[in-house]
Structure formats: C-alpha cells, structure tokens
mmCIF file of C-alpha atoms in Angstrom:
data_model
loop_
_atom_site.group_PDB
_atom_site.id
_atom_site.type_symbol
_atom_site.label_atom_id
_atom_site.label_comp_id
_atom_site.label_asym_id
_atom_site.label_seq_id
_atom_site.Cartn_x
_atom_site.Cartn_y
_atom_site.Cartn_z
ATOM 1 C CA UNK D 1 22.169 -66.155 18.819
ATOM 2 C CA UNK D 2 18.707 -66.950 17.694
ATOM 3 C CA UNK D 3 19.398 -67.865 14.302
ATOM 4 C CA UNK D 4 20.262 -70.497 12.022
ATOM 5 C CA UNK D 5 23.713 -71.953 13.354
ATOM 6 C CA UNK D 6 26.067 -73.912 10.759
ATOM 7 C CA UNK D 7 28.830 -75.587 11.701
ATOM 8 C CA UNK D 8 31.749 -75.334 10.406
ATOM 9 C CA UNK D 9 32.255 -72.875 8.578
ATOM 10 C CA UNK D 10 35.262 -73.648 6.183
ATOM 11 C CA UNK D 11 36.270 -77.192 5.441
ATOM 12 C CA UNK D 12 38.805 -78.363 3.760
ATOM 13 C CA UNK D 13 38.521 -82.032 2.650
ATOM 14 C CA UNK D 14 40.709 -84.209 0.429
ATOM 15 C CA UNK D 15 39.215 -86.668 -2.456
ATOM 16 C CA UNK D 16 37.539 -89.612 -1.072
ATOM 17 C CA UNK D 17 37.547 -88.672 2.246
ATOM 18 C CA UNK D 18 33.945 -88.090 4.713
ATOM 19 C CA UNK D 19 32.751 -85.233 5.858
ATOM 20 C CA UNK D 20 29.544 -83.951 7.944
ATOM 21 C CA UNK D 21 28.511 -80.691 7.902
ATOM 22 C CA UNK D 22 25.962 -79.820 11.127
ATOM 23 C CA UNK D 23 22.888 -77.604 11.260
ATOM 24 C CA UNK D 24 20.837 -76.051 14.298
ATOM 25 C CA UNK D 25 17.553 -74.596 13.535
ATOM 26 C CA UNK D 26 15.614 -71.648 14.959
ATOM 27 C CA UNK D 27 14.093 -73.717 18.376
ATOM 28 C CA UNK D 28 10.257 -74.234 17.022
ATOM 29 C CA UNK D 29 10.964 -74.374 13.957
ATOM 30 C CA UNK D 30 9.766 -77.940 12.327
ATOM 31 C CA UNK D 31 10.702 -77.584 8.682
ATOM 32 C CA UNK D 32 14.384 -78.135 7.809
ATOM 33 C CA UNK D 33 16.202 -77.504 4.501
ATOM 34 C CA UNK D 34 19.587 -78.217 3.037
ATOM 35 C CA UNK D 35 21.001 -76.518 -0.233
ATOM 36 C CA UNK D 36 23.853 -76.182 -1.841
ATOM 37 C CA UNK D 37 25.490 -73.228 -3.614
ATOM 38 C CA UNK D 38 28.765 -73.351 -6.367
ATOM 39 C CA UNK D 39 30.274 -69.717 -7.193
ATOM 40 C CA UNK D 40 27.824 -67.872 -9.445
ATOM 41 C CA UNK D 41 24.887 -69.801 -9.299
ATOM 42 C CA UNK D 42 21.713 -69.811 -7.130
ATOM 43 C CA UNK D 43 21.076 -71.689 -4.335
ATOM 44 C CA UNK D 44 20.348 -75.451 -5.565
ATOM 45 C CA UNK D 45 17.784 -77.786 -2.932
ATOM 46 C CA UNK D 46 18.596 -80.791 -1.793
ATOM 47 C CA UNK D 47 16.462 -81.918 0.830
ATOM 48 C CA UNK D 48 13.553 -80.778 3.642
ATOM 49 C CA UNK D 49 12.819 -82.346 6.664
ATOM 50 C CA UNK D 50 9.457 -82.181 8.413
ATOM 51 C CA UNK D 51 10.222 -83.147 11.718
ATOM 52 C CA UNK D 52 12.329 -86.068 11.987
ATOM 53 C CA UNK D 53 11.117 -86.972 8.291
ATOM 54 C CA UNK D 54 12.464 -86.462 4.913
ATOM 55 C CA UNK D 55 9.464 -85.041 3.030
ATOM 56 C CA UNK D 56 11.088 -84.855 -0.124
ATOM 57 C CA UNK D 57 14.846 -85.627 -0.552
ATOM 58 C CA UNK D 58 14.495 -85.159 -4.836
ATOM 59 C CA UNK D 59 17.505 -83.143 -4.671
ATOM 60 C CA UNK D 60 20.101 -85.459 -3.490
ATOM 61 C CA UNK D 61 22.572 -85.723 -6.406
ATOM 62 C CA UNK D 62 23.867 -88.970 -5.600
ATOM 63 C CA UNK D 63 23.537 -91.790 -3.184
ATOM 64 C CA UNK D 64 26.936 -90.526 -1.939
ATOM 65 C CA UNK D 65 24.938 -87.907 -0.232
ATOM 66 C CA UNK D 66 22.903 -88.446 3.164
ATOM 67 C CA UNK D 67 20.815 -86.340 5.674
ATOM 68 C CA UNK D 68 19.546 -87.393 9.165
ATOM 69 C CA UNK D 69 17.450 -85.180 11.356
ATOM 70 C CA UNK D 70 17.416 -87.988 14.119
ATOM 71 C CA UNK D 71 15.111 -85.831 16.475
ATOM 72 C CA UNK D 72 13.395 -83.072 15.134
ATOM 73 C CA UNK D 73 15.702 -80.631 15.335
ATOM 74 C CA UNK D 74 19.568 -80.407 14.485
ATOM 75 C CA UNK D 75 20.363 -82.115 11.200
ATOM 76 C CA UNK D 76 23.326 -83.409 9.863
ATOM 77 C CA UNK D 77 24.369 -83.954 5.787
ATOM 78 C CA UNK D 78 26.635 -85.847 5.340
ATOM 79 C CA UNK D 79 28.727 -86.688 2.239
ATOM 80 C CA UNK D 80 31.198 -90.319 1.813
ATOM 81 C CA UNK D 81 33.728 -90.347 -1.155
ATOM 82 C CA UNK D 82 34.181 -86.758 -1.815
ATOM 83 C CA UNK D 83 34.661 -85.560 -4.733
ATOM 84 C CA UNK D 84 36.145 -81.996 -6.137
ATOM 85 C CA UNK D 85 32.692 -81.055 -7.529
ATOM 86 C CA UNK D 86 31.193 -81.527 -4.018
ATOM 87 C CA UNK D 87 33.106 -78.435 -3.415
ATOM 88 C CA UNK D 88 30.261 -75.760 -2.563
ATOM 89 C CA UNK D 89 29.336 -73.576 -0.240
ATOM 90 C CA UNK D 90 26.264 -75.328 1.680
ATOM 91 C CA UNK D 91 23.455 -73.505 3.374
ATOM 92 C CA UNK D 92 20.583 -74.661 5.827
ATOM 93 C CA UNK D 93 17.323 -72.906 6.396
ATOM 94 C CA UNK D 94 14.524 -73.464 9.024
ATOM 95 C CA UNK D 95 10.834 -72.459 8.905
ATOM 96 C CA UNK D 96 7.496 -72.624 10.927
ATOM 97 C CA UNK D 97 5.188 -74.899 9.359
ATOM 98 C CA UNK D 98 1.831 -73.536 10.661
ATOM 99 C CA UNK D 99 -0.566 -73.818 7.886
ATOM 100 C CA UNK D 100 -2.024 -70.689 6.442
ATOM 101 C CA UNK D 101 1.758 -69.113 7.033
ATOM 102 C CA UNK D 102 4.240 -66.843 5.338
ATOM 103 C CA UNK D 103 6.690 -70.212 6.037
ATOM 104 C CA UNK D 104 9.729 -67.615 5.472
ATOM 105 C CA UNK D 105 12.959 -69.522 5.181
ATOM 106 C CA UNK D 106 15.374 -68.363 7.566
ATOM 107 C CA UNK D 107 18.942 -69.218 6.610
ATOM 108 C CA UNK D 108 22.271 -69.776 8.046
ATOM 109 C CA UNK D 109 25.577 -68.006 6.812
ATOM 110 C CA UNK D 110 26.695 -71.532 5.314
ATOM 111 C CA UNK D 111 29.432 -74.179 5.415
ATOM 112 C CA UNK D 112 31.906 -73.650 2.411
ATOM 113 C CA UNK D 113 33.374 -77.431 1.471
ATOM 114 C CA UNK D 114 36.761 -77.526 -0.439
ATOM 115 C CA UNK D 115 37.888 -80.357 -1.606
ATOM 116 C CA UNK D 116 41.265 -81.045 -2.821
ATOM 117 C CA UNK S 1 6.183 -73.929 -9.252
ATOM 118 C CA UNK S 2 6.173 -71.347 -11.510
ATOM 119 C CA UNK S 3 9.455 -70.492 -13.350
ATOM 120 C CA UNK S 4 10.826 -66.651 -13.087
ATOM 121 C CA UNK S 5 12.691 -64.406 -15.323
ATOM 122 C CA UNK S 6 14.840 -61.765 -14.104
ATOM 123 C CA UNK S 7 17.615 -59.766 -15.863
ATOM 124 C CA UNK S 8 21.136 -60.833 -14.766
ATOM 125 C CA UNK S 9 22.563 -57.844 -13.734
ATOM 126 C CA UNK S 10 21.390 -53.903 -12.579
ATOM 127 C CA UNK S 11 23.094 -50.943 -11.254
ATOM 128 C CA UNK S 12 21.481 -47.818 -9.130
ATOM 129 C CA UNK S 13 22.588 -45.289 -7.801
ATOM 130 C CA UNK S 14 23.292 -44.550 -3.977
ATOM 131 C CA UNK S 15 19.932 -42.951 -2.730
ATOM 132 C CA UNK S 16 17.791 -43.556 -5.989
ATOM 133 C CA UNK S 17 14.873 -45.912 -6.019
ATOM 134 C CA UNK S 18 16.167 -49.625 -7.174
ATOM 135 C CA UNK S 19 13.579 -51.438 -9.708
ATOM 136 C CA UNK S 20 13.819 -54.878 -9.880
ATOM 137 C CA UNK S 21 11.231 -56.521 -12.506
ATOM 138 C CA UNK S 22 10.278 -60.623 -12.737
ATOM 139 C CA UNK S 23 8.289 -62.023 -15.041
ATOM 140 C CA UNK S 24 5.998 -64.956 -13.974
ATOM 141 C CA UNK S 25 4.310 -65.489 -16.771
ATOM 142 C CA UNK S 26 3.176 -69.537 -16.278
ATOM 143 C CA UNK S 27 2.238 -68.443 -12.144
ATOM 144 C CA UNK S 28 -0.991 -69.935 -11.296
ATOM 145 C CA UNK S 29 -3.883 -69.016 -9.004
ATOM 146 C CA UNK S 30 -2.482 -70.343 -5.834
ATOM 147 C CA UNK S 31 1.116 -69.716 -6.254
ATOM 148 C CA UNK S 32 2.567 -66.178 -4.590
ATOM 149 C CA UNK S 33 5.511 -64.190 -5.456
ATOM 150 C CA UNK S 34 8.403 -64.293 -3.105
ATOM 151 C CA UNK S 35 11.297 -62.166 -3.001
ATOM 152 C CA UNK S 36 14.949 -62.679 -1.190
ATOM 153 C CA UNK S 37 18.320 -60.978 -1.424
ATOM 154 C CA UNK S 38 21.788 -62.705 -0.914
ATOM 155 C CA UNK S 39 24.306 -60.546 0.123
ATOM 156 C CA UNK S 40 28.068 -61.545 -0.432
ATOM 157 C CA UNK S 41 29.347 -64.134 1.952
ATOM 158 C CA UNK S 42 25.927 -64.830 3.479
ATOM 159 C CA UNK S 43 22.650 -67.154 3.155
ATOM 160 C CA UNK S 44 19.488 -65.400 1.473
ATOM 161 C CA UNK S 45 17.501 -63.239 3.417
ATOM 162 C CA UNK S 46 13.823 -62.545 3.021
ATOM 163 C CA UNK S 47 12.419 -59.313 1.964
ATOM 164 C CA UNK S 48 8.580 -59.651 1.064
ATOM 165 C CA UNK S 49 5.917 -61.869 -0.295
ATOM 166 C CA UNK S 50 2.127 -61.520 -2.096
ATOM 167 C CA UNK S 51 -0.437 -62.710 -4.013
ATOM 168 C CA UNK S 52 -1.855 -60.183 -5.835
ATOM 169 C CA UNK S 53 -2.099 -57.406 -4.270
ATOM 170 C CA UNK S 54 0.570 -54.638 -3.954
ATOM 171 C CA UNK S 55 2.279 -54.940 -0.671
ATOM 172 C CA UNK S 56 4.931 -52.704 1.427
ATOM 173 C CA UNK S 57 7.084 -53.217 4.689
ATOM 174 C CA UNK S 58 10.048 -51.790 5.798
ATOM 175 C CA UNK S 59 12.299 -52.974 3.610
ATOM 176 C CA UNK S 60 10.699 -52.699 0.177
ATOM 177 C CA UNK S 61 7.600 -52.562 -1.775
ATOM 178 C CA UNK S 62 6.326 -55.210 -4.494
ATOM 179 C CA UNK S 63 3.945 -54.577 -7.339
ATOM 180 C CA UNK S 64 2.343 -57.066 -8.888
ATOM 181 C CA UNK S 65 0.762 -56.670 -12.322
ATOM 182 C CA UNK S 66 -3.151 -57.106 -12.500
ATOM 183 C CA UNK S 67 -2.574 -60.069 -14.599
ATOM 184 C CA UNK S 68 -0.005 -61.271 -11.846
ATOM 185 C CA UNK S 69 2.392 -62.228 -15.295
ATOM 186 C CA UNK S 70 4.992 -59.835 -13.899
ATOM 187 C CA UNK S 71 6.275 -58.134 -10.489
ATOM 188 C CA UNK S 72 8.684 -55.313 -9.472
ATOM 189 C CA UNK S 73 10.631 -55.304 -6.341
ATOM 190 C CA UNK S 74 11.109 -51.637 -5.211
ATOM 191 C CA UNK S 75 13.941 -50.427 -2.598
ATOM 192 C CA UNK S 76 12.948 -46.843 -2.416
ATOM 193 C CA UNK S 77 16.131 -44.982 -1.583
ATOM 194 C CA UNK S 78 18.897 -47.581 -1.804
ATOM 195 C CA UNK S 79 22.055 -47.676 -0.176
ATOM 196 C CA UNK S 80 25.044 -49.395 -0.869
ATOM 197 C CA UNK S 81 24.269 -52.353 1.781
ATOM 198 C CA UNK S 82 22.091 -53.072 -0.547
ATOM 199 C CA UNK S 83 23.899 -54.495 -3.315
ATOM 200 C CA UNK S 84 23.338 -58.068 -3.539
ATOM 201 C CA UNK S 85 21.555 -60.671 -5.394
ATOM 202 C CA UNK S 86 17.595 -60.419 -5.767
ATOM 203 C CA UNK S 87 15.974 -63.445 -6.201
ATOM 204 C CA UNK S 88 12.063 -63.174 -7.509
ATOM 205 C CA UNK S 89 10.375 -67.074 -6.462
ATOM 206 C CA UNK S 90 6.725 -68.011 -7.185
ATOM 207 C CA UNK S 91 5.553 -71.071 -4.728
ATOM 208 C CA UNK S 92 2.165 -71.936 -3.801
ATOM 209 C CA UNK S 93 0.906 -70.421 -0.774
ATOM 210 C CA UNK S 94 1.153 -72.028 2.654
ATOM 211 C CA UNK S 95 3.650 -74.553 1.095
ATOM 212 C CA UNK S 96 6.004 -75.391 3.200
ATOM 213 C CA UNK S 97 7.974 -77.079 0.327
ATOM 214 C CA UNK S 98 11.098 -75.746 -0.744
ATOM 215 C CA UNK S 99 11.739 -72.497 -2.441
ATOM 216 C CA UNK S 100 13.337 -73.163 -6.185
ATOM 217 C CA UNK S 101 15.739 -70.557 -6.692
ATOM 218 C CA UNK S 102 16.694 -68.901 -10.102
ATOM 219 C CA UNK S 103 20.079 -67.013 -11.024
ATOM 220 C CA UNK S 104 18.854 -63.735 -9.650
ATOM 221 C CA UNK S 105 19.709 -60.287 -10.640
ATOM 222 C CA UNK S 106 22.799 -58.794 -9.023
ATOM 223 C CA UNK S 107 21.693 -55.536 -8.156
ATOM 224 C CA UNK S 108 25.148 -53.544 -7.137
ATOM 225 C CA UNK S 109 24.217 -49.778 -6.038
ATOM 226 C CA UNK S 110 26.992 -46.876 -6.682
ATOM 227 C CA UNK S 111 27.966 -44.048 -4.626
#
C-alpha cells in the first residue's frame, strides 16, 4: 500500500536482549518520526529525521536507544539491553516538508514490543 | 508549543453532533491548532488544522474562539467508527517539528 509500513508488528523480546524495529515512509516524504506509546497514554516523541539527519533526537530516553535513517528514507530504531519498561507499542510517521505546508503526519499502525 | 487541555473522557450518542472543546490558553501568534484521532489498535490519524479562522472538511469542523484561547472539534452526525481518542495539538505553522501529544479525550459514541 501507499502508507506508512512498520515492521513487525508484534515482538516479543526477553530482558537484555536487541531488537530493531523497521520503518518505510510514504516515497517523497523527507521528514521521519519515531514515537512511542505505553497503554493509556499519548503518543510520546522520540526522534525526527530530516533526510538522512537527526534534526532533533531530544526524546531518546536513554543512550540504550538508537535511530539510523542511513539514506533518506527507511529508518530503523533500534534498542540494546532491553528492558521490561521498553515494552510499548511504537509508531512511525512520515511527512512532506515543503515549507508553507499543512506537514500532516501520516502514521503507521505500529510495532508493539513485549518484553519479558 | 503551546500546552492543551482537554477533558479525559466524553460520550455521544450514535447520530448526534460530537463536541470536543481544547483550551489553548498560552497559544501564540504563529502557532495553529491541530486535531487527530487514534482509533483502537491503530496510529493517529489526522482530521483538521487552523489558525484562526473556522474551518470545515469532510470529516469535521473546528471553531476557534476569537481570542484563539479555546477550540471545539465538531463531528456533525457521529457514528460509532468514531469512537476513539481526540487529540487537540497547537504547533507553529509550517513546522515540520514534531507534534507533542497530550492525553486526549476518549470520545466513545453509543448506539
């Protein structure tokens, strides 16, 4: 489809282990952002690429947590040493960056993380 | 960005007009009103955006106060798809920085 594409959907992870969770963008879009979501709460940022950059990466929690967005377009997050309050469901959203723009956020159904 | 403050929870019934109110009382000048809805199980979806004056597409209407202190998100005739959680964002226009979400209001709609 022409949406936001998150893979996977469900993981299920033990304590301490690594785990990358994958995101493909609407094609054109240029801005890139990663949130994350526990039960009952809104969605909390973490980071936004423009391009292949990370324009502002304030949300991070930890240094436990990394994002790459080697060219421009499918980005990965990836998290080392898991922990049980990683456990989240994590969302990606794309947007045009034209200036002058609505810049909607378009968002992907999400990668749930358990871990155990 | 501005902060937002929307009640946590409404109910409306099937086919009824759904009123959602925000207050953005700190917004500035440059900063528009944004509203998305999460439905169960799925990432936020957008619904509408302005800046001061009232605006309307085919999925809802928002009304911004003249002060632009407070907004109401309108779903004329809801329907029980659209139960889910309204958020109500201020960012600054043609900022293609994040969105800073609050808790929302879950809005659930009865038959």
């Amino acid at each position: 489809g022409a949406g936001v594409s998150q893979t996977p959907s469900n993981k299920v992870t033990e304590k301490g282990k690594y785990v990358e969770l994958r995101c493909d963008p609407i094609s054109g879009h240029t801005a890139l952002y990663w949130y994350r979501q526990s039960l009952g709460q809104g969605p909390e940022f973490l980071i936004y690429f423009q391009g292949t950059g990370a324009a502002d990466d304030s949300g991070l929690p930890n240094d436990r947590f990394f994002a790459v967005r080697p060219e421009g377009s499918v980005s990965t997050l990836k998290i080392q040493r898991t922990e049980r309050g990683d456990s989240a469901v994590y969302l990606c959203a794309s947007s045009f960056s034209l200036a002058g723009g609505n810049r909607e956020l378009f968002f992907g159904e999400g990668s749930r993380l358990t871990v155990l | 960005d501005a902060k937002t403050t929307q009640p946590p929870s409404m109910d409306c019934a099937e086919g009824r007009a759904a009123n959602l109110p925000c207050n953005h009382s700190t917004i500035s000048g440059n900063e528009y009103v944004y509203w998305y809805r999460q439905i169960h199980s799925q990432g936020p979806q957008y619904i509408i955006h302005g800046l001061k004056n009232n605006e309307t597409n085919e999925m809802a209407s928002l009304i911004i106060t003249e002060d632009r202190k407070s907004s109401t998100l309108i779903l004329p005739h809801a329907t029980l798809r659209d139960t889910a959680v309204y958020y109500c964002i201020v960012r600054v226009g043609g900022s293609a920085r994040q969105l800073t979400f609050g808790s929302g209001t879950q809005l659930t709609v009865l038959p």
